[in-house]
mmCIF file of C-alpha atoms in Angstrom:
data_model
loop_
_atom_site.group_PDB
_atom_site.id
_atom_site.type_symbol
_atom_site.label_atom_id
_atom_site.label_comp_id
_atom_site.label_asym_id
_atom_site.label_seq_id
_atom_site.Cartn_x
_atom_site.Cartn_y
_atom_site.Cartn_z
ATOM 1 C CA MET D 228 274.182 239.318 163.451
ATOM 2 C CA GLU D 229 275.002 238.086 159.960
ATOM 3 C CA PRO D 230 272.468 239.019 157.233
ATOM 4 C CA LEU D 231 270.144 236.159 156.301
ATOM 5 C CA LYS D 232 271.379 236.212 152.715
ATOM 6 C CA GLU D 233 274.755 234.919 153.931
ATOM 7 C CA MET D 234 273.163 231.528 154.691
ATOM 8 C CA TYR D 235 274.083 230.707 151.103
ATOM 9 C CA SER D 236 277.798 230.351 151.818
ATOM 10 C CA ARG D 237 280.289 228.785 149.415
ATOM 11 C CA ASP D 238 280.390 225.622 151.512
ATOM 12 C CA TRP D 239 276.601 225.401 151.636
ATOM 13 C CA VAL D 240 276.265 225.819 147.867
ATOM 14 C CA LEU D 241 279.040 223.293 147.227
ATOM 15 C CA GLY D 242 277.267 220.834 149.518
ATOM 16 C CA LEU D 243 274.064 221.400 147.560
ATOM 17 C CA GLY D 244 276.041 220.802 144.370
ATOM 18 C CA ASN D 245 277.193 217.436 145.699
ATOM 19 C CA HIS D 246 273.580 216.392 146.271
ATOM 20 C CA ILE D 247 272.572 217.633 142.814
ATOM 21 C CA ASN D 248 275.433 215.618 141.311
ATOM 22 C CA ARG D 249 273.979 212.459 142.852
ATOM 23 C CA VAL D 250 270.747 213.191 141.007
ATOM 24 C CA ASP D 251 272.324 214.392 137.756
ATOM 25 C CA SER D 252 275.968 213.439 137.190
ATOM 26 C CA ASN D 253 276.199 215.980 134.357
ATOM 27 C CA ILE D 254 276.181 218.780 136.944
ATOM 28 C CA LYS D 255 279.600 219.031 138.597
ATOM 29 C CA PRO D 256 279.593 220.465 142.145
ATOM 30 C CA LEU D 257 282.411 222.971 141.612
ATOM 31 C CA GLU D 258 280.957 224.164 138.314
ATOM 32 C CA PHE D 259 277.547 224.553 139.961
ATOM 33 C CA GLN D 260 279.147 226.604 142.742
ATOM 34 C CA LYS D 261 280.914 228.760 140.153
ATOM 35 C CA GLN D 262 277.660 229.424 138.277
ATOM 36 C CA VAL D 263 275.847 230.410 141.463
ATOM 37 C CA PHE D 264 278.578 232.772 142.676
ATOM 38 C CA SER D 265 279.155 234.506 139.345
ATOM 39 C CA SER D 266 278.994 238.302 139.409
ATOM 40 C CA PRO D 267 277.155 240.229 140.778
ATOM 41 C CA TRP D 268 276.543 237.720 143.647
ATOM 42 C CA LYS D 269 278.125 239.949 146.322
ATOM 43 C CA GLU D 270 275.726 242.802 145.577
ATOM 44 C CA MET D 271 272.641 240.568 145.510
ATOM 45 C CA GLU D 272 270.058 240.678 148.290
ATOM 46 C CA LEU D 273 268.370 237.551 149.650
ATOM 47 C CA LYS D 274 265.529 237.339 147.116
ATOM 48 C CA GLN D 275 267.973 237.836 144.255
ATOM 49 C CA ARG D 276 270.182 235.045 145.575
ATOM 50 C CA ILE D 277 267.197 232.717 145.844
ATOM 51 C CA ASP D 278 266.373 233.644 142.254
ATOM 52 C CA ARG D 279 269.951 232.921 141.148
ATOM 53 C CA LEU D 280 269.862 229.387 142.612
ATOM 54 C CA SER D 281 266.658 228.516 140.777
ATOM 55 C CA ASP D 282 267.934 230.108 137.542
ATOM 56 C CA VAL D 283 271.094 227.993 137.578
ATOM 57 C CA LEU D 284 269.091 224.798 138.040
ATOM 58 C CA VAL D 285 266.616 225.768 135.311
ATOM 59 C CA GLN D 286 269.557 226.384 132.960
ATOM 60 C CA ASN D 287 270.987 222.961 133.755
ATOM 61 C CA TRP D 288 267.668 221.101 133.797
ATOM 62 C CA GLN D 289 266.188 222.542 130.647
ATOM 63 C CA GLY D 290 262.663 221.445 129.904
ATOM 64 C CA PRO D 291 259.100 221.600 131.233
ATOM 65 C CA ILE D 292 258.221 220.926 134.855
ATOM 66 C CA ALA D 293 256.937 217.430 134.015
ATOM 67 C CA ASP D 294 260.504 216.495 133.000
ATOM 68 C CA ILE D 295 262.263 218.395 135.806
ATOM 69 C CA TYR D 296 259.964 217.314 138.651
ATOM 70 C CA PRO D 297 261.585 213.861 139.175
ATOM 71 C CA ASN D 298 264.989 215.537 139.645
ATOM 72 C CA ILE D 299 263.590 217.885 142.298
ATOM 73 C CA ILE D 300 262.002 215.019 144.228
ATOM 74 C CA SER D 301 265.200 212.956 144.013
ATOM 75 C CA LEU D 302 267.205 215.945 145.290
ATOM 76 C CA ILE D 303 264.860 216.354 148.264
ATOM 77 C CA HIS D 304 265.173 212.632 149.001
ATOM 78 C CA SER D 305 268.986 212.901 148.927
ATOM 79 C CA LEU D 306 268.952 215.883 151.301
ATOM 80 C CA ARG D 307 266.599 214.132 153.715
ATOM 81 C CA GLU D 308 268.858 211.086 153.778
ATOM 82 C CA GLU D 309 271.650 213.385 154.990
ATOM 83 C CA GLY D 310 269.462 214.645 157.837
ATOM 84 C CA VAL D 311 268.152 217.879 156.319
ATOM 85 C CA SER D 312 264.826 218.593 158.011
ATOM 86 C CA ASP D 313 261.524 219.429 156.350
ATOM 87 C CA PHE D 314 260.027 222.936 156.181
ATOM 88 C CA ASN D 315 263.504 224.299 155.528
ATOM 89 C CA PHE D 316 263.614 227.911 154.309
ATOM 90 C CA PRO D 317 266.963 227.928 152.429
ATOM 91 C CA TYR D 318 265.576 225.433 149.892
ATOM 92 C CA ILE D 319 262.654 227.659 148.945
ATOM 93 C CA PHE D 320 264.270 228.187 145.533
ATOM 94 C CA LEU D 321 263.049 224.705 144.558
ATOM 95 C CA ASN D 322 259.526 226.131 144.337
ATOM 96 C CA ASP D 323 260.749 228.857 141.994
ATOM 97 C CA ILE D 324 261.822 226.191 139.523
ATOM 98 C CA VAL D 325 258.155 225.243 139.277
ATOM 99 C CA THR D 326 256.999 228.814 138.613
ATOM 100 C CA LYS D 327 259.687 229.279 135.958
ATOM 101 C CA THR D 328 258.984 226.059 134.064
ATOM 102 C CA GLY D 329 255.420 225.066 134.887
ATOM 103 C CA LEU D 330 252.945 227.921 134.471
ATOM 104 C CA ASP D 331 251.661 226.277 131.282
ATOM 105 C CA ASP D 332 251.248 222.864 132.932
ATOM 106 C CA PHE D 333 248.966 223.403 135.902
ATOM 107 C CA ASP D 334 248.474 219.766 136.872
ATOM 108 C CA SER D 335 252.177 218.857 136.871
ATOM 109 C CA SER D 336 253.000 222.037 138.772
ATOM 110 C CA MET D 337 250.425 221.323 141.477
ATOM 111 C CA LYS D 338 251.796 217.802 141.795
ATOM 112 C CA ALA D 339 255.278 219.268 142.273
ATOM 113 C CA LEU D 340 254.307 222.011 144.746
ATOM 114 C CA GLU D 341 252.292 219.565 146.848
ATOM 115 C CA LYS D 342 255.487 217.579 147.437
ATOM 116 C CA ILE D 343 257.985 220.437 147.634
ATOM 117 C CA THR D 344 255.993 222.514 150.151
ATOM 118 C CA VAL D 345 256.523 219.833 152.804
ATOM 119 C CA PHE D 346 260.280 220.318 152.419
ATOM 120 C CA SER D 347 260.260 224.092 151.844
ATOM 121 C CA SER D 348 257.120 226.206 151.777
ATOM 122 C CA ALA D 349 255.495 226.962 148.419
ATOM 123 C CA GLU D 350 253.544 229.932 149.816
ATOM 124 C CA PHE D 351 255.207 232.409 147.434
ATOM 125 C CA ALA D 352 255.242 230.138 144.386
ATOM 126 C CA ILE D 353 251.529 229.305 144.513
ATOM 127 C CA ARG D 354 250.672 232.978 144.058
ATOM 128 C CA PHE D 355 252.039 232.939 140.508
ATOM 129 C CA PHE D 356 249.439 230.289 139.723
ATOM 130 C CA TYR D 357 246.723 232.467 141.255
ATOM 131 C CA LYS D 358 247.924 235.136 138.851
ATOM 132 C CA HIS D 359 247.645 232.875 135.785
ATOM 133 C CA HIS D 360 244.979 230.308 136.783
ATOM 134 C CA PHE D 361 242.925 231.952 139.522
ATOM 135 C CA GLN D 362 239.850 229.709 139.668
ATOM 136 C CA LYS D 363 241.813 226.482 139.222
ATOM 137 C CA THR D 364 244.250 227.509 141.960
ATOM 138 C CA LEU D 365 241.414 228.486 144.297
ATOM 139 C CA LYS D 366 239.852 225.057 143.808
ATOM 140 C CA GLN D 367 243.220 223.382 144.404
ATOM 141 C CA MET D 368 243.720 225.291 147.661
ATOM 142 C CA GLN D 369 240.275 224.233 148.855
ATOM 143 C CA THR D 370 241.241 220.621 148.161
ATOM 144 C CA TRP D 371 244.585 221.047 149.937
ATOM 145 C CA SER D 372 242.835 222.436 153.021
ATOM 146 C CA LYS D 373 241.686 218.857 153.672
ATOM 147 C CA HIS D 374 245.052 217.210 152.901
ATOM 148 C CA LYS D 375 246.492 214.692 155.369
ATOM 149 C CA GLU D 376 249.879 216.483 155.426
ATOM 150 C CA PRO D 377 249.889 219.572 157.737
ATOM 151 C CA PHE D 378 252.385 221.538 155.640
ATOM 152 C CA VAL D 379 250.078 221.184 152.627
ATOM 153 C CA ARG D 380 247.101 222.318 154.720
ATOM 154 C CA ARG D 381 249.173 225.283 155.886
ATOM 155 C CA LEU D 382 249.881 226.181 152.250
ATOM 156 C CA ALA D 383 246.120 226.412 151.620
ATOM 157 C CA SER D 384 245.929 229.234 154.175
ATOM 158 C CA GLU D 385 249.363 230.871 153.993
ATOM 159 C CA GLY D 386 249.635 230.974 150.216
ATOM 160 C CA SER D 387 246.223 232.620 149.895
ATOM 161 C CA ARG D 388 246.752 235.428 152.430
ATOM 162 C CA PRO D 389 245.604 238.840 151.152
ATOM 163 C CA MET D 390 248.774 240.596 152.365
ATOM 164 C CA LEU D 391 251.428 237.884 152.473
ATOM 165 C CA PRO D 392 254.834 239.486 153.211
ATOM 166 C CA TRP D 393 257.195 238.885 150.293
ATOM 167 C CA GLY D 394 254.358 237.410 148.220
ATOM 168 C CA ILE D 395 253.268 238.985 144.943
ATOM 169 C CA GLY D 396 249.982 240.849 145.227
ATOM 170 C CA ILE D 397 246.798 239.190 143.983
ATOM 171 C CA PRO D 398 244.136 241.907 143.458
ATOM 172 C CA GLU D 399 241.258 239.396 143.369
ATOM 173 C CA ILE D 400 242.158 238.229 146.882
ATOM 174 C CA LYS D 401 242.720 241.696 148.311
ATOM 175 C CA GLN D 402 239.460 243.005 146.854
ATOM 176 C CA ASN D 403 237.488 239.942 147.986
ATOM 177 C CA PRO D 404 239.198 238.662 151.162
ATOM 178 C CA GLU D 405 236.111 236.587 152.014
ATOM 179 C CA ILE D 406 236.873 234.307 149.062
ATOM 180 C CA HIS D 407 238.938 231.979 151.272
ATOM 181 C CA LEU D 408 236.593 231.868 154.274
ATOM 182 C CA SER D 409 235.667 228.252 153.530
ATOM 183 C CA ILE D 410 239.356 227.327 153.846
ATOM 184 C CA LEU D 411 239.724 229.248 157.117
ATOM 185 C CA LYS D 412 236.580 227.645 158.534
ATOM 186 C CA THR D 413 238.086 224.244 157.761
ATOM 187 C CA LEU D 414 241.498 225.013 159.257
ATOM 188 C CA TRP D 415 240.978 227.422 162.177
ATOM 189 C CA ASP D 416 240.891 224.585 164.736
ATOM 190 C CA ASP D 417 243.342 222.299 162.928
ATOM 191 C CA GLU D 418 245.218 219.808 165.103
ATOM 192 C CA ASN D 419 248.568 221.274 164.020
ATOM 193 C CA GLU D 420 249.743 224.583 165.505
ATOM 194 C CA ILE D 421 251.600 225.675 162.370
ATOM 195 C CA VAL D 422 248.324 225.487 160.442
ATOM 196 C CA ARG D 423 246.337 227.330 163.121
ATOM 197 C CA ARG D 424 248.952 230.092 163.298
ATOM 198 C CA SER D 425 248.721 230.586 159.533
ATOM 199 C CA VAL D 426 244.943 230.951 159.812
ATOM 200 C CA ALA D 427 245.426 233.592 162.529
ATOM 201 C CA ASN D 428 247.818 235.536 160.302
ATOM 202 C CA HIS D 429 245.409 235.217 157.367
ATOM 203 C CA LEU D 430 242.543 236.547 159.500
ATOM 204 C CA ASN D 431 244.752 239.394 160.724
ATOM 205 C CA ASP D 432 245.399 240.341 157.090
ATOM 206 C CA ILE D 433 241.656 240.390 156.429
ATOM 207 C CA SER D 434 241.068 242.540 159.534
ATOM 208 C CA LYS D 435 243.003 245.348 157.845
ATOM 209 C CA LEU D 436 240.666 245.170 154.835
ATOM 210 C CA ASN D 437 237.323 244.102 156.311
ATOM 211 C CA PRO D 438 237.299 244.248 160.135
ATOM 212 C CA ASP D 439 233.637 243.271 160.470
ATOM 213 C CA LEU D 440 234.212 240.026 158.577
ATOM 214 C CA VAL D 441 236.911 238.939 161.036
ATOM 215 C CA LEU D 442 234.950 240.062 164.089
ATOM 216 C CA GLU D 443 231.980 238.007 162.916
ATOM 217 C CA PHE D 444 234.216 234.994 162.210
ATOM 218 C CA CYS D 445 235.836 235.081 165.652
ATOM 219 C CA GLU D 446 232.786 235.970 167.741
ATOM 220 C CA THR D 447 231.111 232.575 167.347
ATOM 221 C CA ARG D 448 234.273 230.541 167.894
ATOM 222 C CA PHE D 449 235.437 231.516 171.375
ATOM 223 C CA GLY D 450 235.272 229.053 174.244
ATOM 224 C CA LYS D 451 236.259 225.823 172.514
ATOM 225 C CA SER D 452 239.646 225.728 174.267
ATOM 226 C CA LYS D 453 242.197 228.115 175.798
ATOM 227 C CA GLU D 454 244.624 227.282 173.003
ATOM 228 C CA LEU D 455 242.134 228.147 170.263
ATOM 229 C CA ASP D 456 241.068 231.322 172.086
ATOM 230 C CA LYS D 457 244.723 232.376 172.198
ATOM 231 C CA ASN D 458 244.981 231.855 168.449
ATOM 232 C CA LEU D 459 241.841 233.905 167.836
ATOM 233 C CA LYS D 460 243.403 236.670 169.923
ATOM 234 C CA HIS D 461 246.439 236.524 167.646
ATOM 235 C CA ALA D 462 244.083 236.891 164.673
ATOM 236 C CA LEU D 463 242.616 240.029 166.263
ATOM 237 C CA ARG D 464 245.942 241.616 167.239
ATOM 238 C CA THR D 465 245.727 244.514 164.771
ATOM 239 C CA LEU D 466 242.176 245.379 165.816
ATOM 240 C CA LEU D 467 243.162 245.164 169.494
ATOM 241 C CA LYS D 468 246.067 247.546 168.923
ATOM 242 C CA LYS D 469 243.736 249.928 167.108
ATOM 243 C CA GLY D 470 241.460 249.943 170.142
ATOM 244 C CA ASN D 471 238.553 248.304 168.312
ATOM 245 C CA LYS D 472 235.849 248.136 170.987
ATOM 246 C CA LYS D 473 234.230 244.903 169.853
ATOM 247 C CA SER D 474 237.532 243.018 169.701
ATOM 248 C CA LEU D 475 238.451 244.320 173.167
ATOM 249 C CA SER D 476 235.081 243.209 174.527
ATOM 250 C CA PHE D 477 235.799 239.616 173.445
ATOM 251 C CA PHE D 478 238.509 239.556 176.136
ATOM 252 C CA SER D 479 236.537 241.443 178.821
ATOM 253 C CA TYR D 480 238.387 244.748 178.453
ATOM 254 C CA ASN D 481 236.068 247.531 179.593
ATOM 255 C CA THR D 482 236.661 250.406 177.167
ATOM 256 C CA LYS D 483 234.607 252.796 179.351
ATOM 257 C CA TRP D 484 236.886 252.359 182.365
ATOM 258 C CA LYS D 485 239.182 255.232 183.341
ATOM 259 C CA PRO D 486 241.960 255.125 185.955
ATOM 260 C CA ALA D 487 241.865 257.342 189.030
ATOM 261 C CA LYS D 488 245.253 258.694 187.986
ATOM 262 C CA ILE D 489 247.851 258.043 185.289
ATOM 263 C CA ASN D 490 251.284 259.557 184.698
ATOM 264 C CA LEU D 491 253.867 259.116 181.957
ATOM 265 C CA THR D 492 257.426 260.244 182.709
ATOM 266 C CA LEU D 493 260.236 260.335 180.131
ATOM 267 C CA ASN D 494 263.882 260.195 181.208
ATOM 268 C CA LYS D 495 264.828 262.593 178.384
ATOM 269 C CA LYS D 496 263.109 264.962 176.011
ATOM 270 C CA GLU D 497 265.942 264.648 173.499
ATOM 271 C CA ILE D 498 267.682 261.466 172.344
ATOM 272 C CA LYS D 499 269.956 260.512 169.473
ATOM 273 C CA VAL D 500 269.543 257.732 166.945
ATOM 274 C CA GLY D 501 271.342 254.818 168.574
ATOM 275 C CA ASP D 502 270.096 255.702 172.077
ATOM 276 C CA SER D 503 267.055 254.433 173.962
ATOM 277 C CA LEU D 504 264.082 256.328 175.333
ATOM 278 C CA GLU D 505 263.288 255.288 178.901
ATOM 279 C CA PHE D 506 259.847 255.962 180.318
ATOM 280 C CA GLU D 507 257.786 255.142 183.389
ATOM 281 C CA VAL D 508 254.034 254.646 183.545
ATOM 282 C CA SER D 509 252.202 254.896 186.872
ATOM 283 C CA ILE D 510 248.530 253.950 187.174
ATOM 284 C CA ASN D 511 246.206 254.331 190.180
ATOM 285 C CA GLN D 512 243.019 252.272 190.245
ATOM 286 C CA THR D 513 239.667 253.674 191.349
ATOM 287 C CA PRO D 514 238.496 252.935 194.928
ATOM 288 C CA LYS D 515 235.873 250.288 194.156
ATOM 289 C CA ASP D 516 236.666 248.685 190.783
ATOM 290 C CA THR D 517 238.488 245.506 189.854
ATOM 291 C CA THR D 518 239.355 245.906 186.194
ATOM 292 C CA LYS D 519 241.076 243.792 183.582
ATOM 293 C CA ILE D 520 243.430 246.157 181.774
ATOM 294 C CA ARG D 521 245.483 246.039 178.607
ATOM 295 C CA ILE D 522 248.441 248.440 178.779
ATOM 296 C CA GLU D 523 250.229 249.628 175.640
ATOM 297 C CA ASN D 524 252.425 252.467 174.517
ATOM 298 C CA LYS D 525 251.997 254.175 171.177
ATOM 299 C CA ILE D 526 254.908 255.847 169.415
ATOM 300 C CA GLY D 527 254.448 258.359 166.632
ATOM 301 C CA PHE D 528 257.495 258.047 164.378
ATOM 302 C CA LEU D 529 258.276 261.091 162.248
ATOM 303 C CA LEU D 530 258.202 260.124 158.565
ATOM 304 C CA GLY D 531 260.056 261.597 155.619
ATOM 305 C CA SER D 532 256.827 263.309 154.533
ATOM 306 C CA GLY D 533 256.690 265.251 157.799
ATOM 307 C CA LYS D 534 253.680 263.267 159.018
ATOM 308 C CA HIS D 535 253.758 260.634 161.745
ATOM 309 C CA GLY D 536 253.395 256.877 161.441
ATOM 310 C CA TYR D 537 252.163 255.121 164.564
ATOM 311 C CA LYS D 538 253.107 251.799 166.093
ATOM 312 C CA VAL D 539 251.663 250.228 169.238
ATOM 313 C CA PHE D 540 253.715 248.128 171.666
ATOM 314 C CA GLN D 541 252.171 246.016 174.393
ATOM 315 C CA LEU D 542 253.349 246.615 177.962
ATOM 316 C CA GLY D 543 251.187 244.059 179.724
ATOM 317 C CA GLU D 544 247.804 242.725 180.766
ATOM 318 C CA ARG D 545 246.557 242.297 184.321
ATOM 319 C CA ASN D 546 243.673 242.649 186.754
ATOM 320 C CA LEU D 547 243.841 245.914 188.666
ATOM 321 C CA LEU D 548 242.363 245.703 192.175
ATOM 322 C CA PRO D 549 240.574 248.559 193.997
ATOM 323 C CA LYS D 550 243.000 251.364 194.976
ATOM 324 C CA GLU D 551 245.929 249.390 193.523
ATOM 325 C CA LYS D 552 248.898 251.395 192.250
ATOM 326 C CA ILE D 553 251.307 250.037 189.645
ATOM 327 C CA LYS D 554 254.441 251.306 187.933
ATOM 328 C CA ILE D 555 255.929 250.052 184.685
ATOM 329 C CA THR D 556 259.386 251.079 183.489
ATOM 330 C CA LYS D 557 260.255 250.473 179.857
ATOM 331 C CA ARG D 558 262.984 251.277 177.381
ATOM 332 C CA HIS D 559 262.475 251.728 173.637
ATOM 333 C CA SER D 560 265.576 251.453 171.489
ATOM 334 C CA PHE D 561 266.199 253.779 168.573
ATOM 335 C CA ALA D 562 269.175 251.768 167.353
ATOM 336 C CA PRO D 563 269.315 251.599 163.538
ATOM 337 C CA ILE D 564 267.416 248.619 162.101
ATOM 338 C CA THR D 565 266.858 247.496 158.528
ATOM 339 C CA THR D 566 263.059 247.678 158.763
ATOM 340 C CA ARG D 567 262.784 251.337 159.818
ATOM 341 C CA VAL D 568 264.314 254.649 158.773
ATOM 342 C CA TYR D 569 264.583 257.150 161.633
ATOM 343 C CA TYR D 570 264.069 260.812 160.755
ATOM 344 C CA PRO D 571 265.382 263.498 163.127
ATOM 345 C CA GLY D 572 262.659 265.693 164.586
ATOM 346 C CA ILE D 573 259.662 265.578 166.901
ATOM 347 C CA HIS D 574 258.269 262.140 167.761
ATOM 348 C CA THR D 575 255.426 261.338 170.164
ATOM 349 C CA ILE D 576 254.631 258.750 172.813
ATOM 350 C CA SER D 577 251.387 258.034 174.653
ATOM 351 C CA ILE D 578 249.808 255.307 176.774
ATOM 352 C CA LEU D 579 246.813 253.182 175.792
ATOM 353 C CA LEU D 580 244.611 251.630 178.485
ATOM 354 C CA ASN D 581 241.924 249.315 177.104
ATOM 355 C CA GLY D 582 242.218 251.124 173.794
ATOM 356 C CA ASN D 583 241.917 254.659 175.204
ATOM 357 C CA GLU D 584 244.816 257.092 174.778
ATOM 358 C CA TYR D 585 246.376 259.063 177.646
ATOM 359 C CA LYS D 586 249.254 261.461 178.323
ATOM 360 C CA LEU D 587 250.542 262.246 174.839
ATOM 361 C CA GLN D 588 254.091 263.621 175.095
ATOM 362 C CA LYS D 589 256.627 264.829 172.584
ATOM 363 C CA PHE D 590 260.351 264.136 172.397
ATOM 364 C CA GLU D 591 263.004 265.067 169.882
ATOM 365 C CA LEU D 592 265.076 262.513 168.000
ATOM 366 C CA LYS D 593 268.416 263.870 166.813
ATOM 367 C CA GLY D 594 270.943 262.554 164.320
ATOM 368 C CA LEU D 595 273.045 259.404 164.551
ATOM 369 C CA LYS D 596 274.868 258.911 167.829
ATOM 370 C CA SER D 597 278.636 259.363 167.530
ATOM 371 C CA LYS D 598 280.619 256.110 167.658
ATOM 372 C CA ASN D 599 283.039 257.802 170.056
ATOM 373 C CA VAL D 600 280.351 258.549 172.649
#
């Protein structure tokens, strides 16, 4: 699969240049393409390439955001006329133009981001304004939480997340995650799924910092609809994986239940990076109980420090009838991925049933699998 950074191909950038030329005839498409692809483009990662696109436009559209804003809006209009859809990630660099030219003009910048975020999310850009104008930005986000446009409402939640991936850190938010509760209370049952999902992710962030706050928030909101309950479950996913008893009780998982018998069988005790670990879980229910169970496996990945980092993977949920016996066969790939470094050595695997751990086993991960194998 091609790296995401390659979405900015020469043809794509030239096409963008053609649209920019319609807005500003002083910018020639081929010259714009040349500026974007100047060295060291090939070595640049995705965020650096996004930064390059905004830098080139800032260089060509010199001036404050109040002067540049009309060009950005005209460019978006031109792209939409050609069928480019809203909420389009590749155009996220348009928000960076605002952060690079508008930090000293809060009102004009908010006007710009309110429009741009509908076309390409301003969730990363808004955090620079938290950094420089915290209280004013907080007030703006509270106002946006009631906006008629769903992508603007989403920004009020997504842009204020305590642990937004890719977003710059805002200590005031991380230290006081409850500061945006009024926004989450407004948006948790929003009519638009993209807004509700952002609230769930925001609450999940908070659960890593203040679990009790999220448990209290969710506890009084169950039962309004199956769809909203599902979203609350998504908000509690980290606590569920950690075996938090209160979060499990919300979904009728009995944490005191124990199976009559459980086995975990590995197909190998040694595997190489590039291979998969296959395992089978067998569970026997007790003679008289019918139990709702949540089945997960937990892998302890050896880290460079020699310690283990743990990750939980869900295997299923079901009602287990009296004396019922089930088997689950699963395969976990250790193929190289960009988001994890595999270290040769002893790893672990265990099974979680309703948050309780069973049958911890060890296996050895060896070096990279030979391409000739």
